[in-house]
Amino acid sequence: MPRLVMKFGGTSVANLDRIRRVAKRVGVEVAKGYEVIVVVSAMSGKTNELVGWVNETSPLFDAREYDAVVSSGENVTAGLLALILQENGVDARSWQGWQVPVKTSSAHSTARILDIPTANFDAKFAEGMKVAVVAGFQGVSAEGRITTLGRGGSDTTAVAFAAAHQAERCDIYTDVDGVYTTDPRITSKARKLDRIAFEEMLELASLGAKVLQTRSVELAMRYKVRLRVLSSFEDMGDDAGTLVCAEEDIMESNVVAGVAFVRDEAKMTLISVADRPGVSAAIFGPLAEAGVNVDMIVQNIAEDGRTDMTFSLPVDQVARAEKAVREAMAREEINFHDLIADTDVSKVSVVGIGMRSHAGVAARMFGALSAEGINIKVITTSEIKISVLIDRKYMELAVQALHDVFGLEKA
Amino acid sequence: MPRLVMKFGGTSVANLDRIRRVAKRVGVEVAKGYEVIVVVSAMSGKTNELVGWVNETSPLFDAREYDAVVSSGENVTAGLLALILQENGVDARSWQGWQVPVKTSSAHSTARILDIPTANFDAKFAEGMKVAVVAGFQGVSAEGRITTLGRGGSDTTAVAFAAAHQAERCDIYTDVDGVYTTDPRITSKARKLDRIAFEEMLELASLGAKVLQTRSVELAMRYKVRLRVLSSFEDMGDDAGTLVCAEEDIMESNVVAGVAFVRDEAKMTLISVADRPGVSAAIFGPLAEAGVNVDMIVQNIAEDGRTDMTFSLPVDQVARAEKAVREAMAREEINFHDLIADTDVSKVSVVGIGMRSHAGVAARMFGALSAEGINIKVITTSEIKISVLIDRKYMELAVQALHDVFGLEKA
C-alpha cells in the first residue's frame, strides 16, 4: 500500500480538542488506503517551558541533558494521538526516536539524521498497523543517547521519513494554507500558489520560513520528496495547500513565482579600501567569527588600487560588525578611508525558475522600481533570483509594483 | 567505592529550587566517597496532568500508550537534576529506563522489574561518573516498549537498583521524617522509630503507606536492602529518619513497635448460613470478582450445620459487596438467615516482632481496651500482629490507650 507522511506542528496539537481534529484528518487518509506515518511536535508552549527550565539550571548546559529534557514534549503528543486514533478504531501506535530508530549524529541539539531503517515499520504495517505516530525533532546517537535536531526539526523528521519510506507525499500541516506569491499583508492581490519548485521555495525562504524550514526543503529536494504545505484549520482536499515539488512536475509556470522581502536590513560600506589579494578574507573571516550573518556582498571595480566593499546584514548586528571590521583592519594593517552603515534599508527579491529561460526579467524589475521613483542601492542576482536593497520606506510600494508588473495575481 | 541509592519523590523535586536542594544533598554523599544512584519522580502534579489527558482520550486506553505518555515526567526531572549537579561540579548524567536498561515484564502500567544489568553503570562509574540520575517508575519490555511500574513505582525502582548494585543503603527522601509508633495526629506521645524490621514495616503498611509502598518494602526484605526513610526538608545526618532493616540489625526492640489503624472500615455478617464444603469459596470468590477488598474473615463454630460468617471491608465497597453476596447465594442456592452490615467500625492493630517471644500481648491489649469500656467486635492475629474491629467513635481512644499500655513513647 502507498505510504503517506503527515506532519503536525505545535499549534495543530495544542490541546486534546485539536489532537482529536488531527486524528480525524489522519483517519481520512487511512480510509483512502494509505499506510500513514504521522510526525508530531510538542503541544505548543511545552517545549518553551522545558527549554526555560534548562536555561535556568545552567548557562552552559550539557547539550545531552538538554536533549533528554526537551524531547519529552513530543513523546506526550505522540502517545495521546495514538490513543485517540485507537479510540476512533484506527490501529495506531506511538514511536519515540530511539524505538524507530532515528539514527543521528552525536551533535546534540543540532543533530543530523544519518539513517532511518524501515524494517520495524514494515513489519508492523504488515501486521495491520495503519498509523505510526512518530515523536518529531528527536533521534538517538550511536552512543544510545537522545538527540534533538534543532530548529525546524519536526519538518526535517517528516521529510526524512518520507524519503526513507518512499512515501507518495509528505504533507506539512501548519497554520497557514500554503505558500503565497508574496505576503498577503503587503498586497491583497497576493495569491496562493498551487505548486512551487524546490529551488524557488529555497529562495523564498524569507517568505517560507513561517511555513517550512530551509533544511527540510533541501532534504526534500535531494530525495525528491513531494512536500505539501496546508492548513490544519481548514478543509482538506487533494488540491488544498501548495505542493513543493521538482521542476518537471510543474507544467507551466509564471516567469516569476513570487516576491520576497526582508524588512530590517542594514548596508555597510568600507570606502576606499586597499585592494590586494586576501583583503576579502581579512574582512569576512572576522565577520563570520563574530557571528554576523552577511547576506549580499558587492565589490566595485578597483581604481588606483583601491575599492569600495559593500555588504548587507541584519540591522541588529551592525554594532558587532563594525567592531569586528575595525579590529580586523587594524590587525591586518589594511588602510581604508571610512566605514559607513545605512540601517534604513530593506531587501526585495523576485524569484522564479522561469528566469532561466526568459531574458529581460531584471530590466522589467528595475523599470518598475524606477517608474515608482525607487532608487536601487545594491543588486545581486542568482540563476533564479534578483535581489535589490532599497530604502525601507519604499518596501511595500516596491513589493506591490513588482507583484503587478509580473502579473502574479493571475495563475 | 561503595554505592548509595537516594530516591526523591514528587514534592522533593516540585520546582527548580527544590531540585537544587536535592543536588546539594546528593553532593554531600558524593563528598563522603559514595558512587551515587539517584532515582527521581516527576515534578509533583506533572504525572497527574499526563494521566488526566490520557483518561480524557479514552476510557479504555491502551496501557502501552499510557506508559509512553506518563513516563515522560520522570525524564524531565532526571535531566534537570543532572544539569544542576554538573553546574555544581559533580560528574552526573541522566538515564531513562530503556538506557539502563531496566528490563521489565510486559504488564504495562503494572510492570514488574525482571533485571537491571549493572554493566553500563559500572563502566561509567569507572570512567569517573559520580552520580547516575535515574528516571524512576519506568522500564522497557522485551518488545522494546516503555513500561511503568504502577503506584509507588519510584520507590520500587530505587530498591531494585540498590539490590542490583549491592548498595550500602537505599535512602528514600520524602515529606515526613520517618516512621512513627503511631500517627502523631492521634497522640502527641507518638515517637519516631530509629529502626524497624521489614516485617513490622509491612504490617504497619496502613501507617507506612504515606512513606513507603508495600511493594518496595517486600523487595527490600527479599534482597536485604537497608532502607532509610527520611525527610528531604530537614537536616540530614547519619541518624536521621528511620532505618528499615532485617531483624538481626535491631539490637533490642519493644515488644510492640507501633499501633496502626484504619478509620473507615465496615463489617458484614452473613447470619446462619448453611455450613457445607465450598461455602467459603461460594462467598469470597464472587466478592473478589466484584473487586471487594476483603480484609479480616471470621467464621464462628458451626452449630446444627449452620454458621455465622463475618468479614471486614472498606466502607465504600459495602453496596457492591452486598449485591455480590446476595447474587452468589441465590445462584448457588445457599440458604442463609440474614446479611447485615455495620459501617461504623475501625480497625486498630498492634505490631511487633517482639510478640513472637513474648506471651500475653493479646491479654494486655484486650485488657487496655476493656479498661476504657471499648467492646471488641472481631479479632484476627498473625505472628507479629493483633488486629481488632471496634466502634469508630472509640478509635482515637483505643490508639492512645494501646500506645500507653505498651510504653511506646519510650525508646
XYZ file of N, CA, C and O in Angstrom, chain A residues 317-386:
280
model
N 22.821 43.505 13.956
C 24.203 43.016 14.020
C 25.207 44.085 13.593
O 26.409 43.809 13.474
N 24.718 45.308 13.374
C 25.577 46.369 12.844
C 26.698 46.720 13.821
O 27.874 46.822 13.432
N 26.386 46.882 15.089
C 27.401 47.291 16.066
C 28.505 46.233 16.146
O 29.700 46.547 16.124
N 28.067 44.985 16.214
C 29.024 43.889 16.287
C 29.918 43.854 15.039
O 31.130 43.639 15.115
N 29.273 44.061 13.873
C 30.014 44.008 12.612
C 31.044 45.132 12.551
O 32.190 44.926 12.135
N 30.650 46.324 12.994
C 31.556 47.469 12.911
C 32.801 47.209 13.765
O 33.932 47.428 13.345
N 32.583 46.705 14.958
C 33.706 46.392 15.858
C 34.637 45.353 15.211
O 35.868 45.518 15.194
N 34.042 44.300 14.630
C 34.846 43.225 14.036
C 35.675 43.741 12.872
O 36.856 43.416 12.725
N 35.054 44.593 12.024
C 35.764 45.089 10.841
C 36.900 46.024 11.252
O 38.039 45.890 10.786
N 36.608 46.947 12.181
C 37.661 47.904 12.578
C 38.846 47.173 13.218
O 40.002 47.475 12.950
N 38.558 46.182 14.042
C 39.650 45.418 14.664
C 40.471 44.656 13.629
O 41.695 44.609 13.700
N 39.745 44.063 12.649
C 40.435 43.276 11.626
C 41.337 44.167 10.779
O 42.480 43.814 10.475
N 40.817 45.354 10.425
C 41.591 46.275 9.579
C 42.866 46.714 10.306
O 43.933 46.811 9.716
N 42.715 46.961 11.614
C 43.875 47.398 12.401
C 44.894 46.267 12.500
O 46.092 46.459 12.276
N 44.383 45.061 12.799
C 45.282 43.922 12.976
C 46.043 43.618 11.690
O 47.237 43.341 11.719
N 45.321 43.678 10.573
C 45.932 43.322 9.286
C 46.621 44.522 8.644
O 47.139 44.422 7.533
N 46.550 45.649 9.310
C 47.149 46.885 8.777
C 46.650 47.182 7.378
O 47.434 47.472 6.466
N 45.324 47.080 7.189
C 44.727 47.408 5.898
C 44.160 48.814 5.995
O 43.339 49.109 6.870
N 44.617 49.659 5.118
C 44.216 51.052 5.120
C 42.861 51.230 4.437
O 42.572 50.582 3.439
N 41.975 52.054 5.036
C 40.699 52.359 4.370
C 40.287 53.763 4.755
O 40.757 54.326 5.763
N 39.373 54.321 3.941
C 39.011 55.713 4.144
C 37.918 55.881 5.204
O 38.008 56.698 6.099
N 36.880 55.062 5.094
C 35.760 55.215 6.023
C 34.931 53.925 6.078
O 35.001 53.095 5.162
N 34.171 53.776 7.163
C 33.240 52.651 7.273
C 31.884 53.253 7.607
O 31.713 53.841 8.677
N 30.911 53.139 6.682
C 29.616 53.753 6.946
C 28.505 52.699 6.915
O 28.558 51.724 6.178
N 27.523 52.924 7.781
C 26.409 51.981 7.878
C 25.114 52.698 7.534
O 24.891 53.848 7.924
N 24.260 52.028 6.761
C 22.914 52.544 6.463
C 21.945 51.528 7.048
O 21.860 50.385 6.579
N 21.242 51.923 8.103
C 20.385 50.950 8.797
C 18.913 51.067 8.391
O 18.046 50.478 9.024
N 18.648 51.815 7.331
C 17.253 52.019 6.900
C 16.960 51.411 5.539
O 16.320 52.043 4.696
N 17.434 50.189 5.317
C 17.169 49.563 4.023
C 16.383 48.261 4.182
O 16.335 47.686 5.272
N 15.743 47.866 3.073
C 15.059 46.575 3.009
C 15.546 45.846 1.772
O 16.024 46.470 0.817
N 15.391 44.523 1.809
C 15.750 43.731 0.639
C 14.464 43.230 -0.006
O 13.586 42.718 0.677
N 14.362 43.399 -1.334
C 13.213 42.885 -2.076
C 13.746 41.998 -3.185
O 14.710 42.366 -3.863
N 13.133 40.821 -3.350
C 13.629 39.857 -4.337
C 12.489 39.317 -5.186
O 11.379 39.130 -4.690
N 12.773 39.084 -6.470
C 11.831 38.302 -7.278
C 12.494 36.963 -7.555
O 13.702 36.888 -7.795
N 11.674 35.900 -7.493
C 12.191 34.537 -7.568
C 11.376 33.747 -8.582
O 10.152 33.858 -8.600
N 12.040 32.969 -9.420
C 11.295 32.101 -10.334
C 12.209 31.306 -11.230
O 13.187 31.837 -11.769
N 11.909 29.999 -11.365
C 12.753 29.172 -12.230
C 12.588 29.572 -13.691
O 13.455 29.307 -14.514
N 11.479 30.251 -14.038
C 11.260 30.700 -15.411
C 12.323 31.690 -15.883
O 12.542 31.852 -17.093
N 12.975 32.357 -14.954
C 14.015 33.326 -15.311
C 15.124 32.709 -16.140
O 15.748 33.372 -16.949
N 15.366 31.427 -15.908
C 16.464 30.761 -16.622
C 16.267 30.861 -18.134
O 17.216 31.016 -18.872
N 14.996 30.742 -18.557
C 14.738 30.719 -19.993
C 14.146 32.029 -20.512
O 13.852 32.156 -21.684
N 13.933 33.000 -19.619
C 13.377 34.277 -20.056
C 14.362 35.395 -19.792
O 14.776 35.593 -18.646
N 14.721 36.103 -20.835
C 15.603 37.253 -20.664
C 14.760 38.450 -20.232
O 13.525 38.422 -20.274
N 15.384 39.481 -19.803
C 14.696 40.746 -19.560
C 13.975 40.873 -18.246
O 13.292 41.876 -18.004
N 14.110 39.889 -17.376
C 13.422 39.973 -16.082
C 13.999 41.124 -15.258
O 13.261 41.930 -14.667
N 15.327 41.213 -15.245
C 15.973 42.287 -14.484
C 15.539 43.653 -15.011
O 15.204 44.556 -14.229
N 15.501 43.768 -16.321
C 15.122 45.052 -16.927
C 13.705 45.440 -16.514
O 13.434 46.601 -16.159
N 12.772 44.470 -16.544
C 11.390 44.773 -16.146
C 11.329 45.152 -14.669
O 10.595 46.050 -14.260
N 12.119 44.449 -13.858
C 12.139 44.735 -12.416
C 12.640 46.154 -12.167
O 11.995 46.943 -11.452
N 13.789 46.483 -12.763
C 14.377 47.793 -12.497
C 13.476 48.897 -13.056
O 13.321 49.954 -12.449
N 12.825 48.613 -14.224
C 11.912 49.592 -14.828
C 10.737 49.884 -13.907
O 10.352 51.053 -13.709
N 10.181 48.819 -13.322
C 9.023 49.004 -12.453
C 9.397 49.826 -11.221
O 8.625 50.693 -10.770
N 10.567 49.561 -10.653
C 11.002 50.308 -9.475
C 11.283 51.757 -9.847
O 10.896 52.698 -9.126
N 11.916 51.947 -10.983
C 12.229 53.294 -11.457
C 10.953 54.106 -11.657
O 10.876 55.280 -11.291
N 9.928 53.462 -12.230
C 8.662 54.162 -12.508
C 8.023 54.674 -11.224
O 7.274 55.644 -11.218
N 8.340 54.016 -10.097
C 7.811 54.458 -8.796
C 8.778 55.404 -8.094
O 8.548 55.808 -6.955
N 9.896 55.703 -8.788
C 10.872 56.626 -8.192
C 11.683 56.006 -7.070
O 12.161 56.695 -6.157
N 11.835 54.660 -7.125
C 12.585 53.971 -6.062
C 14.021 53.757 -6.502
O 14.278 53.124 -7.533
N 14.960 54.253 -5.710
C 16.370 54.134 -6.032
C 16.903 52.783 -5.556
O 16.620 52.349 -4.439
N 17.683 52.117 -6.435
C 18.258 50.822 -6.087
C 19.669 51.042 -5.570
O 20.479 51.682 -6.220
N 19.975 50.485 -4.378
C 21.272 50.747 -3.748
C 22.276 49.639 -3.998
O 23.461 49.885 -4.118
N 21.805 48.411 -4.026
C 22.678 47.259 -4.259
C 21.860 46.226 -5.025
O 20.656 46.090 -4.807
N 22.506 45.533 -5.927
C 21.837 44.470 -6.693
C 22.670 43.192 -6.578
O 23.901 43.251 -6.676
N 21.997 42.063 -6.361
C 22.687 40.777 -6.548
C 21.732 39.857 -7.278
O 20.504 40.002 -7.199
N 22.298 38.925 -8.000
C 21.459 38.013 -8.774
C 21.967 36.589 -8.604
O 23.144 36.360 -8.324
N 21.031 35.643 -8.724
C 21.424 34.244 -8.864
C 20.681 33.756 -10.091
O 19.982 34.527 -10.756
N 20.799 32.485 -10.387
C 20.176 31.941 -11.601
C 18.669 32.168 -11.595
O 18.063 32.389 -12.634
N 18.045 32.107 -10.433
C 16.579 32.182 -10.383
C 16.085 33.279 -9.441
O 14.948 33.250 -8.988
N 16.960 34.252 -9.143
C 16.554 35.295 -8.199
C 17.280 36.599 -8.492
O 18.453 36.588 -8.879
N 16.551 37.702 -8.358
C 17.190 39.015 -8.396
C 16.796 39.737 -7.120
O 15.606 39.845 -6.801
